[in-house]
Coordinates of C-alpha atoms in Angstrom, one line a residue:
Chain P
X217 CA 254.2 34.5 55.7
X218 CA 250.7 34.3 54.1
X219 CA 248.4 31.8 55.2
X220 CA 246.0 29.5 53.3
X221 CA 242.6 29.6 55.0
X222 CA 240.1 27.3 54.8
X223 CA 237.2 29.5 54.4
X224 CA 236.8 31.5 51.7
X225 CA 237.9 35.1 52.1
X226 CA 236.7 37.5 49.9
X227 CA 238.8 41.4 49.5
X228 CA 235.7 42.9 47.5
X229 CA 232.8 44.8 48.9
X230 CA 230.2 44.8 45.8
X231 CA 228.0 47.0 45.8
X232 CA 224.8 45.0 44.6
X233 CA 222.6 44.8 47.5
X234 CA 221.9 41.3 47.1
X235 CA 225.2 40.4 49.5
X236 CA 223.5 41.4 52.7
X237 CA 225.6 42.9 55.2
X238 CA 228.5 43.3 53.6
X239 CA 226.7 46.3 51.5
X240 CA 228.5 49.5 53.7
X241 CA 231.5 48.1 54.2
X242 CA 234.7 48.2 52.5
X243 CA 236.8 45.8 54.2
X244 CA 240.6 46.4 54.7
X245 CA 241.9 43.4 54.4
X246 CA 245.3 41.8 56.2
X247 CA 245.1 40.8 59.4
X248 CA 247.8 38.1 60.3
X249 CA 246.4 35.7 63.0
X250 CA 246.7 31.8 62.4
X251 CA 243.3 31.5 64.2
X252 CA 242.1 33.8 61.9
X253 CA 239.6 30.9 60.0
X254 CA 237.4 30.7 63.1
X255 CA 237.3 34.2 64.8
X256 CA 236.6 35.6 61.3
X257 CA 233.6 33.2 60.9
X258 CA 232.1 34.5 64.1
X259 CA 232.6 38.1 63.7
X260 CA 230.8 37.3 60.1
X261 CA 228.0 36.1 62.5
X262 CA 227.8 39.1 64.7
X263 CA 227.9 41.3 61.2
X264 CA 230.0 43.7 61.8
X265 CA 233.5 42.8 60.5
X266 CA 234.4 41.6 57.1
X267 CA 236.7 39.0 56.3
X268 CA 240.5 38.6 57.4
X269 CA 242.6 37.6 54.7
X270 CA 246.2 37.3 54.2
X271 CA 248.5 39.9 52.3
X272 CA 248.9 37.9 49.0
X273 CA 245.4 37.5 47.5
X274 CA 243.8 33.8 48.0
X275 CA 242.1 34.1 44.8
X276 CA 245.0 33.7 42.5
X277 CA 243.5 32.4 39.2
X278 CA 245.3 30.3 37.3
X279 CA 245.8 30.3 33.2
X280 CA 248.0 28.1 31.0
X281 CA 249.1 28.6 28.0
X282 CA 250.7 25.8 26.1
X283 CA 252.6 25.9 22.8
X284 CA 256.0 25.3 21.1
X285 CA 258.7 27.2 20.9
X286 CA 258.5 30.3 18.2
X287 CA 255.2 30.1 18.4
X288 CA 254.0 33.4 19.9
X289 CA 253.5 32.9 23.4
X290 CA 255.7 36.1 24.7
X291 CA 253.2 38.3 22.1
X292 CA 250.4 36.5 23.4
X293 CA 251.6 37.3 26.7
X294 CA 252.1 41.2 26.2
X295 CA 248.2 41.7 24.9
X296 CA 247.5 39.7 27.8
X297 CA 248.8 41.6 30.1
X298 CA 248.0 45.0 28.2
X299 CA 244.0 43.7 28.2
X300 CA 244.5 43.8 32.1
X301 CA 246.2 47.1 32.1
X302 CA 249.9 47.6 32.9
X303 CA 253.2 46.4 31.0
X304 CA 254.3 43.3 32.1
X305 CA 258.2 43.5 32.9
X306 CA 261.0 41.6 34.2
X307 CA 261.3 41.8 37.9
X308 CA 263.5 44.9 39.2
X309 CA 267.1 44.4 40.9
X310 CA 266.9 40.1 40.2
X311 CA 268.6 37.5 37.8
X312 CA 268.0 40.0 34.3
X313 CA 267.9 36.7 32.4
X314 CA 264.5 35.4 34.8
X315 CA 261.5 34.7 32.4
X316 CA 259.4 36.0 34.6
X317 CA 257.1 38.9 33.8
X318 CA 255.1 40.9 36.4
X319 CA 252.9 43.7 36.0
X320 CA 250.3 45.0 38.8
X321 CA 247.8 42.2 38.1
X322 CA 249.6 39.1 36.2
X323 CA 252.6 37.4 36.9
X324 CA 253.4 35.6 33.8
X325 CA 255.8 32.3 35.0
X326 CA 257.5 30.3 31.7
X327 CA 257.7 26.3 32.5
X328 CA 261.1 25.9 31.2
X329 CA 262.1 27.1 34.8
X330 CA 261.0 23.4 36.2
X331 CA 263.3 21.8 33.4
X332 CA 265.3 18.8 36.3
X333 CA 267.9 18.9 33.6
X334 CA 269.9 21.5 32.4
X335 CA 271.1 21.6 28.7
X336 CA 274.0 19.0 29.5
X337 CA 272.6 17.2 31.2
X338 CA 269.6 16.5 28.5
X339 CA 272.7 16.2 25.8
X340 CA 274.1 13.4 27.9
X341 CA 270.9 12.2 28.5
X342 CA 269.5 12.6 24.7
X343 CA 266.6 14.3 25.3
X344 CA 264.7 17.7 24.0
X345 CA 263.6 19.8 26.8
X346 CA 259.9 18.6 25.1
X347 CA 260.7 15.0 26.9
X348 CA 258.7 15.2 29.9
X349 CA 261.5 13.5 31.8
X350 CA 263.5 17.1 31.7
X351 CA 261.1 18.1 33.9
X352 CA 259.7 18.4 37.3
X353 CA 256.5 18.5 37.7
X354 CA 256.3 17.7 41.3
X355 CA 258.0 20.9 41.6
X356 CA 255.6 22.8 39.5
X357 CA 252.3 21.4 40.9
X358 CA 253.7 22.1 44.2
X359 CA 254.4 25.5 43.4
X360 CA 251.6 25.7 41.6
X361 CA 248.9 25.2 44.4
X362 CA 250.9 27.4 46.7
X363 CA 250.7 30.3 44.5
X364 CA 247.4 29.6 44.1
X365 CA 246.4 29.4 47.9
X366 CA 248.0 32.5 48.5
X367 CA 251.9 31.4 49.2
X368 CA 254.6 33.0 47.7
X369 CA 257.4 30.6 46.8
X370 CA 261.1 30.5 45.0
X371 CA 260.8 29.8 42.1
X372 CA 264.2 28.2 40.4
X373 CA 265.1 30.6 37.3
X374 CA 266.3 28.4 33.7
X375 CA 268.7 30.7 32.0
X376 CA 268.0 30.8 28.3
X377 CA 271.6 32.1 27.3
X378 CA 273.8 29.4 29.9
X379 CA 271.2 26.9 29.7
X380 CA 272.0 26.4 33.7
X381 CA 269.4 26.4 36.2
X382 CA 270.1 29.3 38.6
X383 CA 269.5 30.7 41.8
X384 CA 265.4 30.6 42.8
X385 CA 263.8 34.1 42.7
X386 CA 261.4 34.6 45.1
X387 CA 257.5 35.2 43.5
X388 CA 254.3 36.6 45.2
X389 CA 250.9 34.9 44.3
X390 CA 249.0 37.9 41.8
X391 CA 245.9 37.9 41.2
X392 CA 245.9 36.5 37.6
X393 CA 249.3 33.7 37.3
X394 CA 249.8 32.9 33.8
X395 CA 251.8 29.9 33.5
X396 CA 253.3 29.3 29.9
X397 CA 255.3 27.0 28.7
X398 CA 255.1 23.4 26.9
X399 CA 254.0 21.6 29.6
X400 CA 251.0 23.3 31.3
X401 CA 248.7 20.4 30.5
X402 CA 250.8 17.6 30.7
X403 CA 250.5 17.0 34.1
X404 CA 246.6 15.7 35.3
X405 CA 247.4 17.9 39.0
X406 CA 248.7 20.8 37.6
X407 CA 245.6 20.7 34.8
X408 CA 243.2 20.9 38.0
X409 CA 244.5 23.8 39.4
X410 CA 243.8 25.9 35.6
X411 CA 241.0 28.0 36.0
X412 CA 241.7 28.3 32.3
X413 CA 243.3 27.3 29.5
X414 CA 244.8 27.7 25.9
X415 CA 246.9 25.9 23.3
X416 CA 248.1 27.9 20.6
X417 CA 248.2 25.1 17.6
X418 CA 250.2 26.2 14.8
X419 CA 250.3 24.7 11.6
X420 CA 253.5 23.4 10.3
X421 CA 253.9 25.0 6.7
X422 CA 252.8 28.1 8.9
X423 CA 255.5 27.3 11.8
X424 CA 258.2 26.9 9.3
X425 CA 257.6 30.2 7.8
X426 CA 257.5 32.1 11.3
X427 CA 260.5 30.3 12.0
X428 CA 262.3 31.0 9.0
X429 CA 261.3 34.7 9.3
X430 CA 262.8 34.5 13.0
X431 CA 266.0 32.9 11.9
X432 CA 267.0 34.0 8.8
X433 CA 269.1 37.0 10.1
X434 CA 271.2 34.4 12.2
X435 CA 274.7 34.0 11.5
X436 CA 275.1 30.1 10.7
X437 CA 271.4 29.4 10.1
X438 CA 270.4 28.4 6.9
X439 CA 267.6 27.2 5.5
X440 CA 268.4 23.4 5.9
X441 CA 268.9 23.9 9.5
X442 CA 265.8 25.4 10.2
X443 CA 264.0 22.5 8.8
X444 CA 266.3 19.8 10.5
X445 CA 265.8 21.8 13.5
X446 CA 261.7 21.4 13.3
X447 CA 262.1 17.8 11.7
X448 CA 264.2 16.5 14.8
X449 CA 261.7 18.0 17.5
X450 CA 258.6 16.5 15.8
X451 CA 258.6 13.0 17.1
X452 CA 259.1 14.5 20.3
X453 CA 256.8 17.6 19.8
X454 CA 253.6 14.9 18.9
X455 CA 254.2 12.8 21.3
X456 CA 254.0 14.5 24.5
X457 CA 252.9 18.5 23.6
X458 CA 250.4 18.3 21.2
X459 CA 248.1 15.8 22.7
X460 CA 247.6 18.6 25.3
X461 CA 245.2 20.3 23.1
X462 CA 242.7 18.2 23.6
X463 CA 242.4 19.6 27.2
X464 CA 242.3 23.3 26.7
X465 CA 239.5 25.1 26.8
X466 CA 240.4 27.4 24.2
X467 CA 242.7 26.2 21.1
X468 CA 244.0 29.0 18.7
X469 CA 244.7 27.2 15.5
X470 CA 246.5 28.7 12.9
X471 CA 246.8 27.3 9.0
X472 CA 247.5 28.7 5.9
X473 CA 245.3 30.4 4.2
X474 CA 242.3 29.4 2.2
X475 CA 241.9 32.9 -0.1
X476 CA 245.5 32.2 -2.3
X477 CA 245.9 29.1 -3.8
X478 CA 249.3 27.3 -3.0
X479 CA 250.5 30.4 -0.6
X480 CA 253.6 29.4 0.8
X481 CA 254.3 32.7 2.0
X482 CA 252.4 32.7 5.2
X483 CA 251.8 36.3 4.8
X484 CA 247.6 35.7 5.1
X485 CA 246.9 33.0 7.5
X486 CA 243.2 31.3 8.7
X487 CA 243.1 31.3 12.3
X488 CA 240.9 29.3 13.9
X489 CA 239.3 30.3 17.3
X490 CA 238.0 26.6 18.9
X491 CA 236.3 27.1 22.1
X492 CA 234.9 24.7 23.9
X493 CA 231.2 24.1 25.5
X494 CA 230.1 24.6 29.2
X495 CA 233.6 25.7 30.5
X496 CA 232.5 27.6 33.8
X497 CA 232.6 31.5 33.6
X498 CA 233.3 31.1 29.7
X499 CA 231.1 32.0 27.0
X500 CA 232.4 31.8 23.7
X501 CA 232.1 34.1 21.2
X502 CA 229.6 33.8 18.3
X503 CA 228.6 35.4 14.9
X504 CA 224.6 36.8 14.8
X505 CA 223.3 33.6 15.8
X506 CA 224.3 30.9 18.8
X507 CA 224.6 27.5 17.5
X508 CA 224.3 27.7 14.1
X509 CA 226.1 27.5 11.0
X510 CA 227.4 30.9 9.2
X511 CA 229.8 32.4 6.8
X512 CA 230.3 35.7 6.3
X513 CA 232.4 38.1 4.2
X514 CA 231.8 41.4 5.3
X515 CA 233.9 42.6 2.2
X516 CA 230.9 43.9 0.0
X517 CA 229.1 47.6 -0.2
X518 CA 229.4 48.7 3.0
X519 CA 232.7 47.7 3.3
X520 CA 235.9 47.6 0.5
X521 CA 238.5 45.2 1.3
X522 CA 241.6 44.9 -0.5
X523 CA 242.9 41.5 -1.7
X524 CA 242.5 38.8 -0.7
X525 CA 239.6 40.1 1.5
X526 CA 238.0 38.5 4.9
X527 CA 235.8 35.6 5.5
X528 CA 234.7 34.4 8.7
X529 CA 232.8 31.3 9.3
X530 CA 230.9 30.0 12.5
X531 CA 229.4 26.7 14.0
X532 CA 229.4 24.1 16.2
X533 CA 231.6 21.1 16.1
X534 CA 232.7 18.3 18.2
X535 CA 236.7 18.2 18.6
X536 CA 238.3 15.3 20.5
X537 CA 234.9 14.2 22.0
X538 CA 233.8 17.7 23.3
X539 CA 231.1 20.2 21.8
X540 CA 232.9 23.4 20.9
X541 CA 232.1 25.9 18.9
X542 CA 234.6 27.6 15.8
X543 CA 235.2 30.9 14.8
X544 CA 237.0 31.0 11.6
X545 CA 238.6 34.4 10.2
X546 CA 240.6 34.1 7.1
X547 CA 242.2 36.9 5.6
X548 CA 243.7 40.1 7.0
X549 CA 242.5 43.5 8.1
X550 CA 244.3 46.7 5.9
X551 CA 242.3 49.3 7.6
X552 CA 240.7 50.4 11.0
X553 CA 237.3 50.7 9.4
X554 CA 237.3 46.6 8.7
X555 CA 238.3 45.9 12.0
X556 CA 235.9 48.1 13.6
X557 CA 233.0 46.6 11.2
X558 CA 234.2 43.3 12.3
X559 CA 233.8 44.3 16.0
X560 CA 230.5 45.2 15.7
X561 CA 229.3 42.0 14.2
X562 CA 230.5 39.7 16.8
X563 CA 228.8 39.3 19.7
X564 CA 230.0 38.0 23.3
X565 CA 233.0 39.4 23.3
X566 CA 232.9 40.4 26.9
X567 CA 234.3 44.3 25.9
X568 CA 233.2 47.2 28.5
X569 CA 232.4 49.2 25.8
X570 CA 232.0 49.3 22.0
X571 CA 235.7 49.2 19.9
X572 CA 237.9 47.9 23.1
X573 CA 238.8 44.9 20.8
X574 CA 239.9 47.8 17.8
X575 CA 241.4 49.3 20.4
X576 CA 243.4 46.8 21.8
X577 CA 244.6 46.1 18.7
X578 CA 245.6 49.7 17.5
X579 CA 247.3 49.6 20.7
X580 CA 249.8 46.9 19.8
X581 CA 250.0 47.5 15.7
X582 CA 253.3 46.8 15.8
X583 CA 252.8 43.1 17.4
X584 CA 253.0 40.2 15.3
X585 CA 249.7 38.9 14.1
X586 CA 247.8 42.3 14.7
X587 CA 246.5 42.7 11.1
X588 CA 244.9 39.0 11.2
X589 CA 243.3 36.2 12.9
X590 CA 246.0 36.0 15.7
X591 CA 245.8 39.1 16.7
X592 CA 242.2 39.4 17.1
X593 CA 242.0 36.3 18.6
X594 CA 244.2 36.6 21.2
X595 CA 242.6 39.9 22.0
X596 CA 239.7 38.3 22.3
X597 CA 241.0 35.4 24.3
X598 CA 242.3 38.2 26.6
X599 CA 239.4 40.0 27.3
X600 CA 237.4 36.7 27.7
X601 CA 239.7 35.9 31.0
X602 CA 239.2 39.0 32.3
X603 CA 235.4 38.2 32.3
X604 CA 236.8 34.8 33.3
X605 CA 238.9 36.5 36.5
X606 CA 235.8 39.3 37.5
X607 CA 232.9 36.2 37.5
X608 CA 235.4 34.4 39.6
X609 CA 235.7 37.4 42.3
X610 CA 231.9 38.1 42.4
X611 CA 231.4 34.5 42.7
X612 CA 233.5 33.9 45.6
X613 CA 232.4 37.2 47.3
X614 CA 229.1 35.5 47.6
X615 CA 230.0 32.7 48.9
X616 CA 230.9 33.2 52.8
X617 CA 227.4 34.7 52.7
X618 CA 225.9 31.3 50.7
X619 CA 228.0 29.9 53.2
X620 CA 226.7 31.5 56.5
X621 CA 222.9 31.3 55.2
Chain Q
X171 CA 290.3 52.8 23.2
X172 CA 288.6 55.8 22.3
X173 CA 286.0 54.3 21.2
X174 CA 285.5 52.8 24.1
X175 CA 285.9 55.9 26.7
X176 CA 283.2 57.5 24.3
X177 CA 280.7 54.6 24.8
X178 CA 281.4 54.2 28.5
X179 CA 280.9 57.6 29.4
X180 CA 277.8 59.5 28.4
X181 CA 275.5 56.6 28.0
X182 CA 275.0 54.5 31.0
X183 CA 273.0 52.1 29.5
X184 CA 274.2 48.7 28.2
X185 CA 273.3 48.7 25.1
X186 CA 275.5 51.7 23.9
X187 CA 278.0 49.2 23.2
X188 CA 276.4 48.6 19.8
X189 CA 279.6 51.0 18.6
X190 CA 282.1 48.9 19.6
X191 CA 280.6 44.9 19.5
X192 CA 283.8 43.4 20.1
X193 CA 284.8 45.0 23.2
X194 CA 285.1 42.7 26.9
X195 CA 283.6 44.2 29.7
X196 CA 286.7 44.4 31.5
X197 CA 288.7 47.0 29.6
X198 CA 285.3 49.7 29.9
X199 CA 285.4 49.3 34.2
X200 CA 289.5 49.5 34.9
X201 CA 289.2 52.3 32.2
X202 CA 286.7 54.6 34.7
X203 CA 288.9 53.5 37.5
X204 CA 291.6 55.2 36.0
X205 CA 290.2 58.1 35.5
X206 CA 288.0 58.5 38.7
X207 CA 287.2 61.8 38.1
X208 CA 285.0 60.5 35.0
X209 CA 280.8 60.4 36.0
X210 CA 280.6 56.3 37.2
X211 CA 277.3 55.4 34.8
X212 CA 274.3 54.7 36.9
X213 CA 274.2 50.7 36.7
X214 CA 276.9 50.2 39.2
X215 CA 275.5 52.9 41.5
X216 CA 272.4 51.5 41.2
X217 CA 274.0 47.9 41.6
X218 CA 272.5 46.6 38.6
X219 CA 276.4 45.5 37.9
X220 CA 274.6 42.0 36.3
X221 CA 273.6 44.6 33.1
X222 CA 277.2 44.7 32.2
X223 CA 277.3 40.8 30.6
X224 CA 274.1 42.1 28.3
X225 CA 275.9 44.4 26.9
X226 CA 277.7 41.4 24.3
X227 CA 274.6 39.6 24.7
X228 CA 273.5 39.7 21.2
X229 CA 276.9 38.7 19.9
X230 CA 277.5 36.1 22.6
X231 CA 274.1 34.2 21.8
X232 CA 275.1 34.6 17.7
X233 CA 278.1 32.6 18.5
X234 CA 276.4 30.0 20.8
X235 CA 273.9 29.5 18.0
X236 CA 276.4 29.0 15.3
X237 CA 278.3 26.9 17.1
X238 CA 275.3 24.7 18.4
X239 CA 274.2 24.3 14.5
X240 CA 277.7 22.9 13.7
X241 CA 277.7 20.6 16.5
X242 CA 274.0 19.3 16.3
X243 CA 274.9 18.3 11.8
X244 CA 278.0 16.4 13.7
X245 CA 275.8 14.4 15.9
X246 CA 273.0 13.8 13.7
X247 CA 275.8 12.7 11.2
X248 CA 275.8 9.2 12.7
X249 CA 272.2 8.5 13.2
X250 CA 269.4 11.0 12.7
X251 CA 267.2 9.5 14.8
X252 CA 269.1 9.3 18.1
X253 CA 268.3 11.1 21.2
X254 CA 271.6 12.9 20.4
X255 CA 270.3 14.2 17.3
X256 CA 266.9 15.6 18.5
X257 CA 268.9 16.8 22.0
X258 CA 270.9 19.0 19.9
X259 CA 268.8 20.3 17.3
X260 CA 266.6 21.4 20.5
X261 CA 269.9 23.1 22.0
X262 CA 269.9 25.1 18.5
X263 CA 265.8 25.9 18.7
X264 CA 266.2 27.1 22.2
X265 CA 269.1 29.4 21.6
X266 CA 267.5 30.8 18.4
X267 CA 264.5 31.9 20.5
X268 CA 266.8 33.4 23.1
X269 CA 268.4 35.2 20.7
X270 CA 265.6 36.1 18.9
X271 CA 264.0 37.8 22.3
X272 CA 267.6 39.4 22.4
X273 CA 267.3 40.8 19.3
X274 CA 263.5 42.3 20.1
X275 CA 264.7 43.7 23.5
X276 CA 267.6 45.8 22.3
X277 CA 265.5 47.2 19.6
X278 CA 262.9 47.8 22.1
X279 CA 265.0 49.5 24.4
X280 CA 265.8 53.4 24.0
X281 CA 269.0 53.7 26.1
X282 CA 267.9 57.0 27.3
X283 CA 264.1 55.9 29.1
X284 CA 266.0 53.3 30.3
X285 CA 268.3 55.4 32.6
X286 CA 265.6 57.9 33.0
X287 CA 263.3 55.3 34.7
X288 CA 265.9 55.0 37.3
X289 CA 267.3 58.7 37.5
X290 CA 264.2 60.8 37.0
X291 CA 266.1 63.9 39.1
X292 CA 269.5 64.0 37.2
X293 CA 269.9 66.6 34.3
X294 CA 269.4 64.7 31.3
X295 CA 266.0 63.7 32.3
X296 CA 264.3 66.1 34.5
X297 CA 260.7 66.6 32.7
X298 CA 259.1 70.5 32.9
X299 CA 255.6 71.2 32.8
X300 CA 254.2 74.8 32.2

């Protein structure tokens, strides 16, 4: 149905004059002709007509998101999606158990849909759904790139509840795919095709207590089985997920905090924003000064925090062999006014106006992680690939013109 | 039974069945064939008739959690480090989170918006502006 074209074919009409002809004209987009690629490089010549493109937009970006199980991906998602505008919701009329989420701009796809191996066949096999042999990643790159060029494809569906692999649903490349899962990065392919990408690294005293908190209210699970749950994955967790964090660009690492001695609670947690150097489109975020070395506590006379209070810290560092730079925030916010003052000392946050990251996050108060480092991060993460998706438009709406000259 | 005609009939929605957990979905549809003068609630006009299994959802994933618990401390029981062992204690982790994202979407859901998305013009949900 759509077509991938060779040339690059752009849907905007900016307005900056500095794209030539294409200033007055606000091109309409979808014609389908298979010699499209060559007839709409001449009528660029003549000047007068602007691109043909196919229906599903060619400039699908690509994110992944990589973590483990119960470790906030879906609320991740949601701000996410919310940053962009629009809930993101189950499609209408299909299989209600599908993962998939789709809202006007982001189709959010979960790997466990290319597991090869349903749950019995893993138990007869012996291996977690972490194993990379569960899954096929022929199948995802494939589907992968065709999204990205524009294809829509079926998609198989992994149900959750039956643990079968059901009927494909069928899914239309978005603008923005979000791809989340535990694999996202395993695969060298399918980590070329990111535009960007994110590992959520949670501690384990700080995964046990999430997973406690998730858990405890089930029938049959007890303490013990929580932890023999998270001891029995580990070998398998280490060996083949984690490693992937070494090839994100952005790695949200949570720990717990620094402020309580011997907290076990997990109630104040240190989150860690690590974003790596010279990603394209990506700036990371920084505290007063670029490159160097702060700490902060805002908590002092302008502002009253309760206990334990806020600290942030900033810097450069080298993880795995790449320049990033860190921005620490332990503690949690009680109040609107410490998240506001917090806002207004960070810089590069890539906000269209002053208190969108407060706002965000008054928006969602009710998600997990929105009175800490989680939750500001991931807002922040989120409005950082929007920045991310608009360079990427502008960038390729100047390039048939690059192109032609 | 009378619970059940109570549940079936003025809310539409799935998740009304929080009343009555133990309830089959059969007995609720041959009870509105009976009685075919009774309103037929919207998900079968609509043909989302794949809503109905959701409505034990909660309760169905519960069970399949406890019993994957029991059966993963059988397997581990002979050697903890086996392939067996970690397959099943995944089993349990994955149907934990399922049921933990059950949980989260009945308590999101308000059975009412949910059959007004879908039936903006019937009585119950018409919306006026002065």
């Amino acid at each position: 149905m759509a077509i991938s074209l060779n040339s690059p074919c752009s849907l905007y009409s900016p307005t900056k004059s500095h794209l030539g002809f294409f200033n007055n004209q606000r091109q309409l987009a979808v014609f389908y002709n298979k010699r499209s690629s060559s007839s709409s490089i001449s009528s660029k010549q003549r000047g007068c007509l602007v691109i043909t493109c196919s229906a599903g937009d060619s400039q699908t970006i690509v994110i992944g998101l990589a973590a483990d199980s119960g470790c906030g991906k879906s609320t991740f998602m949601r701000r996410l999606t919310s940053v962009f505008g629009g809930a993101a919701e189950p499609p209408k009329g299909g299989n209600p158990d599908s993962n998939t989420l789709i809202s006007d701009t982001t189709t959010v796809i979960c790997l466990d849909d290319y597991h090869s191996l349903d749950r019995t066949g893993r138990k007869e096999k012996g291996v977690t759904a972490l194993d990379p042999r569960a899954n096929n990643f022929d199948l995802m790159y494939e589907q992968v790139k065709a999204m990205k060029d524009g294809v829509s494809v079926e998609k198989p569906i992994y149900n959750h509840v039956t643990g079968l692999l059901d009927p494909p649903e069928l899914i239309k490349p978005p603008k923005i795919l979000v791809i989340e899962g535990l694999h996202p990065m395993y695969d060298a392919r399918v980590r070329e095709l990111l535009d960007f990408s994110i590992y959520l690294d949670i501690s384990n005293e700080v995964k046990f207590a999430w997973k406690i908190q998730r858990d405890m209210t089930e029938r049959g699970h007890s303490l013990e089985s929580i932890k023999a749950s998270i001891e029995a994955r580990k070998p398998d967790f280490d060996a083949y997920i984690d490693p992937q964090k070494q090839y994100a660009d952005a790695v949200i690492e949570v720990l717990p905090t620094q402020l309580i001695p011997d907290d076990n609670e997990g109630k104040v947690l240190r989150v860690r924003l690590i974003m790596k150097e010279g990603v394209k489109h990506f700036s990371p975020v920084y505290l007063f000064d670029e490159g160097s070395t702060i700490e902060w506590i805002p908590c002092g006379r302008k502002l009253t925090c309760s206990y334990p209070g806020i600290k942030f810290s900033y810097g450069p560092d080298a993880y795995f062999g790449h320049e990033v730079s860190i921005l620490e925030m332990d503690g949690k916010f009680d109040r609107l006014d410490e998240l506001i003052y917090v806002e207004s000392h960070l810089s590069n946050l890539s906000t269209k106006f002053y208190g969108e990251v407060t706002q965000q996050m008054l928006k969602h108060a009710d998600f997990p992680g929105s009175n800490n480092g989680t939750g500001l991060f991931q807002t922040i993460v989120g409005l950082k690939i929007r920045d991310l998706y608009e360079q990427i438009i502008t960038s390729k709406a100047a390039a048939p013109v690059e192109a032609k000259a | 039974m009378a619970t059940i005609a109570g549940v079936n009939l003025s809310t539409p929605s799935v998740f009304a069945k929080i009343t009555d957990p133990k309830s089959k979905v059969q007995p609720s549809r041959s009870l509105w064939l009976n009685n075919p003068s009774r309103k037929r609630p919207a998900q079968f006009r609509t043909g989302r008739m794949h809503m109905q299994p959701l409505r034990a959802a909660p309760d169905r994933i519960s069970e399949k959690v406890e019993q994957s618990i029991k059966s993963a401390e059988e397997a581990c029981e002979g050697d903890p480090a086996s392939g067996e062992c970690a397959a099943a204690w995944d089993e349990v982790e994955e149907l934990s989170a399922a049921a933990s994202h059950a949980r989260e979407r009945k308590k999101d859901s308000d059975p009412l918006e949910a059959y007004c998305k879908d039936n903006p013009e019937t009585d119950e949900c018409r919306t006026y502006e002065d």
